CSV table of C-alpha atoms and ligand atoms in Angstrom, one decimal:
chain,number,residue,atom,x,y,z
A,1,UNK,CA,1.2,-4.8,-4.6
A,2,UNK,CA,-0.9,-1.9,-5.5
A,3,UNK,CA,1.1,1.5,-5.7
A,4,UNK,CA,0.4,3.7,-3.1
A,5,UNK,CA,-2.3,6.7,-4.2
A,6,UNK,CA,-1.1,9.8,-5.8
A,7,UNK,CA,-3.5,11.6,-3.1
A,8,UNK,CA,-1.7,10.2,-0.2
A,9,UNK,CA,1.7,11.4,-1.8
A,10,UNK,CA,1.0,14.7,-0.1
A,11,UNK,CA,2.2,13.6,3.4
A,12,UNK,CA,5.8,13.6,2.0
A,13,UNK,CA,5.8,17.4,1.4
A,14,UNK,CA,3.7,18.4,4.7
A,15,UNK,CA,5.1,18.4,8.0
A,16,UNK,CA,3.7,15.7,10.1
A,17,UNK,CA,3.9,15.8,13.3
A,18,UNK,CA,5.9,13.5,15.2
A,19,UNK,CA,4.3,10.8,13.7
A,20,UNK,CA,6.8,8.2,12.1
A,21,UNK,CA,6.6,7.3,8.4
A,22,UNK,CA,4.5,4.0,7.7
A,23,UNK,CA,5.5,0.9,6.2
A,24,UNK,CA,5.2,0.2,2.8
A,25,UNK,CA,2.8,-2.6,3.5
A,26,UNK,CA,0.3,-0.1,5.6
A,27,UNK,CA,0.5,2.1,2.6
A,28,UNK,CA,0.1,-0.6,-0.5
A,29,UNK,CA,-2.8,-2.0,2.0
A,30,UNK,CA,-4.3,1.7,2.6
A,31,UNK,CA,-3.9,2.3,-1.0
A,32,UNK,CA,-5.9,-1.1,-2.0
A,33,UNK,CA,-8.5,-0.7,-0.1
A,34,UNK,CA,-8.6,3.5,0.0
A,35,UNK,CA,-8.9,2.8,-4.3
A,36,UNK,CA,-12.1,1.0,-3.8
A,37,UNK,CA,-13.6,2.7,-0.6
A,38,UNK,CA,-12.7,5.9,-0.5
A,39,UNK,CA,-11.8,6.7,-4.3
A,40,UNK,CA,-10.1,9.9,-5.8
A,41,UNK,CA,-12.9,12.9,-5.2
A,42,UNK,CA,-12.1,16.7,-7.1
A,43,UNK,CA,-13.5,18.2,-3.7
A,44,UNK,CA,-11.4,15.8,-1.0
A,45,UNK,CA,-8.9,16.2,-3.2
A,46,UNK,CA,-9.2,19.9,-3.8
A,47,UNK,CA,-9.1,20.6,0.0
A,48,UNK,CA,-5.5,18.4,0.9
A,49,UNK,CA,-4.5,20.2,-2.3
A,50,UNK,CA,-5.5,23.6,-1.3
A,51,UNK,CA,-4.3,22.4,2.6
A,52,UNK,CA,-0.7,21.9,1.4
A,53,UNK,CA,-0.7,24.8,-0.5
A,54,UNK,CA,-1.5,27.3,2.3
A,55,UNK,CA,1.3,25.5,4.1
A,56,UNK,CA,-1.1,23.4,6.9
A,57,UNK,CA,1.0,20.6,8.8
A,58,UNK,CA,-0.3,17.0,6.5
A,59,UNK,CA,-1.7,15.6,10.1
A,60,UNK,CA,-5.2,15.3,8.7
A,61,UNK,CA,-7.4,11.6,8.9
A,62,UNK,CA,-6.4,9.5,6.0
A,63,UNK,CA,-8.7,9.2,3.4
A,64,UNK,CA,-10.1,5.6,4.6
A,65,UNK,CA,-10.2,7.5,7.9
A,66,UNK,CA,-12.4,9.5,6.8
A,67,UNK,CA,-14.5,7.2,5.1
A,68,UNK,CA,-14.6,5.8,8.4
A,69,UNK,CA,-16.5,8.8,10.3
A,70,UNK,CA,-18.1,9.1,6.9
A,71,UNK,CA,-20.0,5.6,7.7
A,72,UNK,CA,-20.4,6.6,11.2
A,73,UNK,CA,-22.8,9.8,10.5
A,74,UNK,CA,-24.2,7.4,8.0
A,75,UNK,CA,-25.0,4.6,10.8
A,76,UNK,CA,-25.9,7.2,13.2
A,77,UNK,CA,-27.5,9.7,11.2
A,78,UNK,CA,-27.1,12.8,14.2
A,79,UNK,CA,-28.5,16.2,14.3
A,80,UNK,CA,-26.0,17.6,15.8
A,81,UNK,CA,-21.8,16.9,15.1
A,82,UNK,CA,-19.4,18.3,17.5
A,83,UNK,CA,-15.6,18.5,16.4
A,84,UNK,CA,-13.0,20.0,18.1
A,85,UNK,CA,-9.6,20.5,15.7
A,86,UNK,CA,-11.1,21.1,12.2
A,87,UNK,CA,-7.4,22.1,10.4
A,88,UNK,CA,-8.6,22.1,6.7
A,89,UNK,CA,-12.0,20.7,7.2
A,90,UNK,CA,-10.7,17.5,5.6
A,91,UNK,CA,-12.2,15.2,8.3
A,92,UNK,CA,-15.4,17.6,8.3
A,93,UNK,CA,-16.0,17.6,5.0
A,94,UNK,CA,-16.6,13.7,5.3
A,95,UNK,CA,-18.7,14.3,8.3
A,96,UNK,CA,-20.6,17.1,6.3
A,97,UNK,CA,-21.1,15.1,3.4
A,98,UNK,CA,-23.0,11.9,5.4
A,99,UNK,CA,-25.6,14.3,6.8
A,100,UNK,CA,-28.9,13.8,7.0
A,101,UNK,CA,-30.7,17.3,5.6
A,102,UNK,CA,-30.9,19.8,8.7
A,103,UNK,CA,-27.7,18.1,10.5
A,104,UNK,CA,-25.6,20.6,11.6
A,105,UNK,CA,-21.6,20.4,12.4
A,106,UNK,CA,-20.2,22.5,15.1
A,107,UNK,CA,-16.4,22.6,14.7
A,108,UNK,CA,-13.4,24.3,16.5
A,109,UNK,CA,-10.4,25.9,15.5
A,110,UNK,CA,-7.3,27.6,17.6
A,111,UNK,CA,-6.0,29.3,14.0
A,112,UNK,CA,-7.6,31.6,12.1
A,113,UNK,CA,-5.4,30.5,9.0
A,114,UNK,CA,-6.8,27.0,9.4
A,115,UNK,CA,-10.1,28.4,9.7
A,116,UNK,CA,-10.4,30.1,6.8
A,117,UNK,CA,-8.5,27.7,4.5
A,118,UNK,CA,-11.3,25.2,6.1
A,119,UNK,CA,-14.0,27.6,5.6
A,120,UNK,CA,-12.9,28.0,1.7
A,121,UNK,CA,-12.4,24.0,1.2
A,122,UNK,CA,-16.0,23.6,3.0
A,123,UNK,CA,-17.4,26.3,0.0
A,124,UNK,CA,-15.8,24.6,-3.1
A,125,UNK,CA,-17.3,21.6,-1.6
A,126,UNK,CA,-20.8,23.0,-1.5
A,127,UNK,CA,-21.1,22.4,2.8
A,128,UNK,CA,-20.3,25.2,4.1
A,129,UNK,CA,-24.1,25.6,5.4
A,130,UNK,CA,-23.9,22.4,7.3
A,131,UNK,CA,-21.0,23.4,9.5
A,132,UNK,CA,-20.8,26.2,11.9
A,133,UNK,CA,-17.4,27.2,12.4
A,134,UNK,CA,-15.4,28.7,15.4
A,135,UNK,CA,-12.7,30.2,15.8
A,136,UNK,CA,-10.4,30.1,19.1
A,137,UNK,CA,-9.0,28.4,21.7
A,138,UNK,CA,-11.6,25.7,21.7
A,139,UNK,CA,-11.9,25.8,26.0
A,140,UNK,CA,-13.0,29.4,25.0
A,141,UNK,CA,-15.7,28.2,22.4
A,142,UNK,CA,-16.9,25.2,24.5
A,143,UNK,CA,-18.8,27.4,27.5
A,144,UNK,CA,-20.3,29.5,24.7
A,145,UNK,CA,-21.8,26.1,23.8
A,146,UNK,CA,-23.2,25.2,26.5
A,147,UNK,CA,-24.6,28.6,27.5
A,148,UNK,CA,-25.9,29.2,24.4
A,149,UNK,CA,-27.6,25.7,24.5
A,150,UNK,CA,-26.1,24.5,21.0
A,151,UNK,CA,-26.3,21.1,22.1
A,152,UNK,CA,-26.3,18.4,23.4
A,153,UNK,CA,-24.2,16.8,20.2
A,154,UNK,CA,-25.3,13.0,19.1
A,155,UNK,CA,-21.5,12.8,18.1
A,156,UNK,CA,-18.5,14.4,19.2
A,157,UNK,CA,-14.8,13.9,17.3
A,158,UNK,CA,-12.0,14.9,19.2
A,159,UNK,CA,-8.8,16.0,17.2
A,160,UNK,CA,-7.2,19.0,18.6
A,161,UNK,CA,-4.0,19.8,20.9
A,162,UNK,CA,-3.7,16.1,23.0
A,163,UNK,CA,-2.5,18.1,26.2
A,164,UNK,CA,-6.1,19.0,26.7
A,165,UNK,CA,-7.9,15.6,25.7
A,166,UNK,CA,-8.6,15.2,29.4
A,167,UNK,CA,-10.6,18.8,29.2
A,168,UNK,CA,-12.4,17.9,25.6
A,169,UNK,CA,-13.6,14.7,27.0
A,170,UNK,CA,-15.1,16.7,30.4
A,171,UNK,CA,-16.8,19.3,28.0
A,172,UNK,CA,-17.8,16.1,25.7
A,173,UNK,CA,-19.8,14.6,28.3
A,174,UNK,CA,-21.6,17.7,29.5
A,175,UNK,CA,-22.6,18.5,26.2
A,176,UNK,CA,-23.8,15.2,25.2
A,177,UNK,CA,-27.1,13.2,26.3
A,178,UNK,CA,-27.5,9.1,26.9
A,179,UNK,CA,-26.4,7.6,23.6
A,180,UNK,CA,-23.6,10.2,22.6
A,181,UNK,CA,-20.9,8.5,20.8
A,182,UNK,CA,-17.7,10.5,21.3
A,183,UNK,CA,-14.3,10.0,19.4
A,184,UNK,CA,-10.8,10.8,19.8
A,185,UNK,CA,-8.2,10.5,17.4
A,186,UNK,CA,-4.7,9.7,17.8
A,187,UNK,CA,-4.4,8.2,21.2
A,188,UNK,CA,-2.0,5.8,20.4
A,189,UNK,CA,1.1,7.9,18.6
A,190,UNK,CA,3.3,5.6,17.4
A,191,UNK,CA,2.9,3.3,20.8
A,192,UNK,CA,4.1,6.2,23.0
A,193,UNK,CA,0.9,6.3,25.0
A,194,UNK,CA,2.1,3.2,26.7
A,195,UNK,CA,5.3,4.4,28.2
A,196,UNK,CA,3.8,6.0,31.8
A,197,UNK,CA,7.2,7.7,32.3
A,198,UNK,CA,6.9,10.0,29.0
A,199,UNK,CA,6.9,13.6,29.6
A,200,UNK,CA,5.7,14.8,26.6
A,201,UNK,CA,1.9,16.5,27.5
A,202,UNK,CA,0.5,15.8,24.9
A,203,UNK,CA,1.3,11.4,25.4
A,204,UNK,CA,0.8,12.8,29.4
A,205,UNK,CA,-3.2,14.3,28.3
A,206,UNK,CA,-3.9,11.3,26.5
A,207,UNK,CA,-3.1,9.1,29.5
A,208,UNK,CA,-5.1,10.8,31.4
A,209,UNK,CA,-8.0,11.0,29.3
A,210,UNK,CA,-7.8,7.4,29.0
A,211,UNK,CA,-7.7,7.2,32.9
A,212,UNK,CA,-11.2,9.1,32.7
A,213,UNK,CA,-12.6,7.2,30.4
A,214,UNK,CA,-12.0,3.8,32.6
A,215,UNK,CA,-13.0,5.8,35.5
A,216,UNK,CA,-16.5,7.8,34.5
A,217,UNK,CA,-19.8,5.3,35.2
A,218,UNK,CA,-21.3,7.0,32.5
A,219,UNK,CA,-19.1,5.9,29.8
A,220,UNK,CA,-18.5,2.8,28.3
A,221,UNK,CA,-15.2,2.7,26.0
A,222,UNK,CA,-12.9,1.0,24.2
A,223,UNK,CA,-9.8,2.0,22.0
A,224,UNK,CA,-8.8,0.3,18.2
A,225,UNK,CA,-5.3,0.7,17.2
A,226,UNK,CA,-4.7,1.1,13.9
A,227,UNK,CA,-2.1,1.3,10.8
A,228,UNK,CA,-1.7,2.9,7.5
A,229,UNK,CA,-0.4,6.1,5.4
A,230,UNK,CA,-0.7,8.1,8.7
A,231,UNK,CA,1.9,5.6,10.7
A,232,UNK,CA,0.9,3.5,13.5
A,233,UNK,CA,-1.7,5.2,15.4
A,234,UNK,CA,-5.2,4.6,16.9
A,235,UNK,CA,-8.4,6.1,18.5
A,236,UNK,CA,-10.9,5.7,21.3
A,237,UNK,CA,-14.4,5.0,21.4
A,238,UNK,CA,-17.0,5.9,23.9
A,239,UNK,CA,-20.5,6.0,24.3
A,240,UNK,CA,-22.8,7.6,27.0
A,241,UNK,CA,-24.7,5.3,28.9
A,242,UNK,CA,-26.8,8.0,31.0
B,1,SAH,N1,-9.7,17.0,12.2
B,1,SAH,C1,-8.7,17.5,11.2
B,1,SAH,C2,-7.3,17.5,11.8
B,1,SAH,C3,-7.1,18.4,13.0
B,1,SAH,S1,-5.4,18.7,13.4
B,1,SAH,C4,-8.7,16.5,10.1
B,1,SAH,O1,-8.6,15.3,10.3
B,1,SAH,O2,-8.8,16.9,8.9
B,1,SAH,C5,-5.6,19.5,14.9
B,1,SAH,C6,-6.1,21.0,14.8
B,1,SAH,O3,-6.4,21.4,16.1
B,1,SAH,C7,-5.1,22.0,14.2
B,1,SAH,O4,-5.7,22.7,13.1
B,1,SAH,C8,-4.9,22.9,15.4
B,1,SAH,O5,-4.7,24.3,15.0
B,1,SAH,C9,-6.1,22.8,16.2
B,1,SAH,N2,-5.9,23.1,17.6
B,1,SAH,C10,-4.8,23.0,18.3
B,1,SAH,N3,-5.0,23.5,19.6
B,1,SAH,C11,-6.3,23.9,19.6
B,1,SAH,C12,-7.1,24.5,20.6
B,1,SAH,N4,-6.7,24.8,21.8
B,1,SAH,N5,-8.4,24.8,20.3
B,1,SAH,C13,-8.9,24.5,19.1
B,1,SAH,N6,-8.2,23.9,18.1
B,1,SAH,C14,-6.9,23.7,18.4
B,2,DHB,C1,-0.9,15.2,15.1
B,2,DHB,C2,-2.2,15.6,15.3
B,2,DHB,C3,-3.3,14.9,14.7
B,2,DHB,O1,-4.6,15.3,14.9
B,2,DHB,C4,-3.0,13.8,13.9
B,2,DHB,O2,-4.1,13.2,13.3
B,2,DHB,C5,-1.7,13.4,13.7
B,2,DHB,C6,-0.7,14.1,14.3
B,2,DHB,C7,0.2,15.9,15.8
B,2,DHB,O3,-0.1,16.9,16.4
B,2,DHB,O4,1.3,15.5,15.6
B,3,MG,MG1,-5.9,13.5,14.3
């Protein structure tokens, strides 16, 4: 059994949400395969570091998580990248790096220490020209979007407070155009987005994004639940039809 990466060690010293710890087997699994797909990098490596350091809560995408919207920009190769919850920049520093020359990434942050430990991660990585970053509530940023015609976005990753998935995936859809592929991470939580009697807002906002998702014509979605170093989690995946 391959031994679990030294980078993902750094979920035992950061908070992590309410997320419950993996299995070994997700982790030896997510380690064999993170060695040969998404390999030790000084930059991605650099920016958990300097994420832990400045004390940021360890609930980024794993590194094969990454990877994954890495090969998504790659497939899709978008103009323009909307994401919404950028903590670090971890997840937009794969984004940024899987841009095609010109391709910009609008992302949105609530904190302006997250913000500017992103912004610094996004410099020692050499992208910080590729992503525009905002800071504040991001139903506050969102309207300036759309009235200052930044979009429409070819790809929108949602990953911010769940209580307002139902919001982001409204603002999603006006911003976007036929062909929009929009994301949004951590729908599943450990299975509690099944249980219809929780009361927790966030499980509640991701319910009833979900029930939006089922019930807009112009989207066609699915969700893929997944394992590994970040627990038992998943995300949904939607595209615009029209
Ligand atoms: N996408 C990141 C993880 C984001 S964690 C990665 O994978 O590397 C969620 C982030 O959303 C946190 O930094 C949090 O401060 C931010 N957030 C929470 N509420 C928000 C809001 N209302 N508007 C914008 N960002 C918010
Ligand atoms: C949490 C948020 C995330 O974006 C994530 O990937 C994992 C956990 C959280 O708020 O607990
Ligand atoms: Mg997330």
């Amino acid at each position: 059994m391959a031994a679990p990466r030294k980078k993902d060690g750094k979920s035992e010293d950061r908070p992590r949400g309410n997320l419950k710890i993996a299995r070994p087997e997700w982790v030896a699994v997510d380690g064999y395969f993170g060695d040969l797909l998404a390999p030790a990098d000084g930059k991605l490596d650099a920016a958990l570091e300097a994420n832990q350091k400045a004390g940021l809560p360890a609930i980024d995408v794993s590194p094969l998580q990454g990877k994954f919207l890495h090969v998504l920009v790659q497939m899709m190769q978008p103009r323009r990248v909307l994401e919404i919850g950028t903590l670090g920049g971890y997840s937009t520093l794969w984004m940024a790096r899987a841009l095609p020359r010109g391709s910009r990434i609008v992302s949105l942050e609530f904190s302006q220490k997250h913000a500017d430990v992103a912004r610094a991660n996004l410099k020692n990585a050499g992208v910080l020209n590729r992503v525009d970053l905002r800071v504040g509530p991001a139903l506050d940023s969102l309207p300036i979007l759309e009235s200052s015609g930044v979009g429409p976005f070819d790809l929108v990753f949602i990953d911010a407070d769940k209580r307002n998935n139902p919001e982001y995936l409204a603002w999603a859809l006006k911003l976007s155009r036929p062909g929009t592929v929009i994301l949004i991470d951590n729908v599943v939580r450990d299975g509690m987005v099944a249980d219809a009697t929780s009361t927790d807002p966030d499980i509640q906002g991701t319910r009833r994004m979900a029930e939006m998702l089922a019930a807009e014509p112009r989207l066609s979605a699915t969700v893929v639940q997944n394992v590994g170093v970040k627990g038992y989690d998943g995300f949904a995946l939607a595209v615009v039809l029209r």
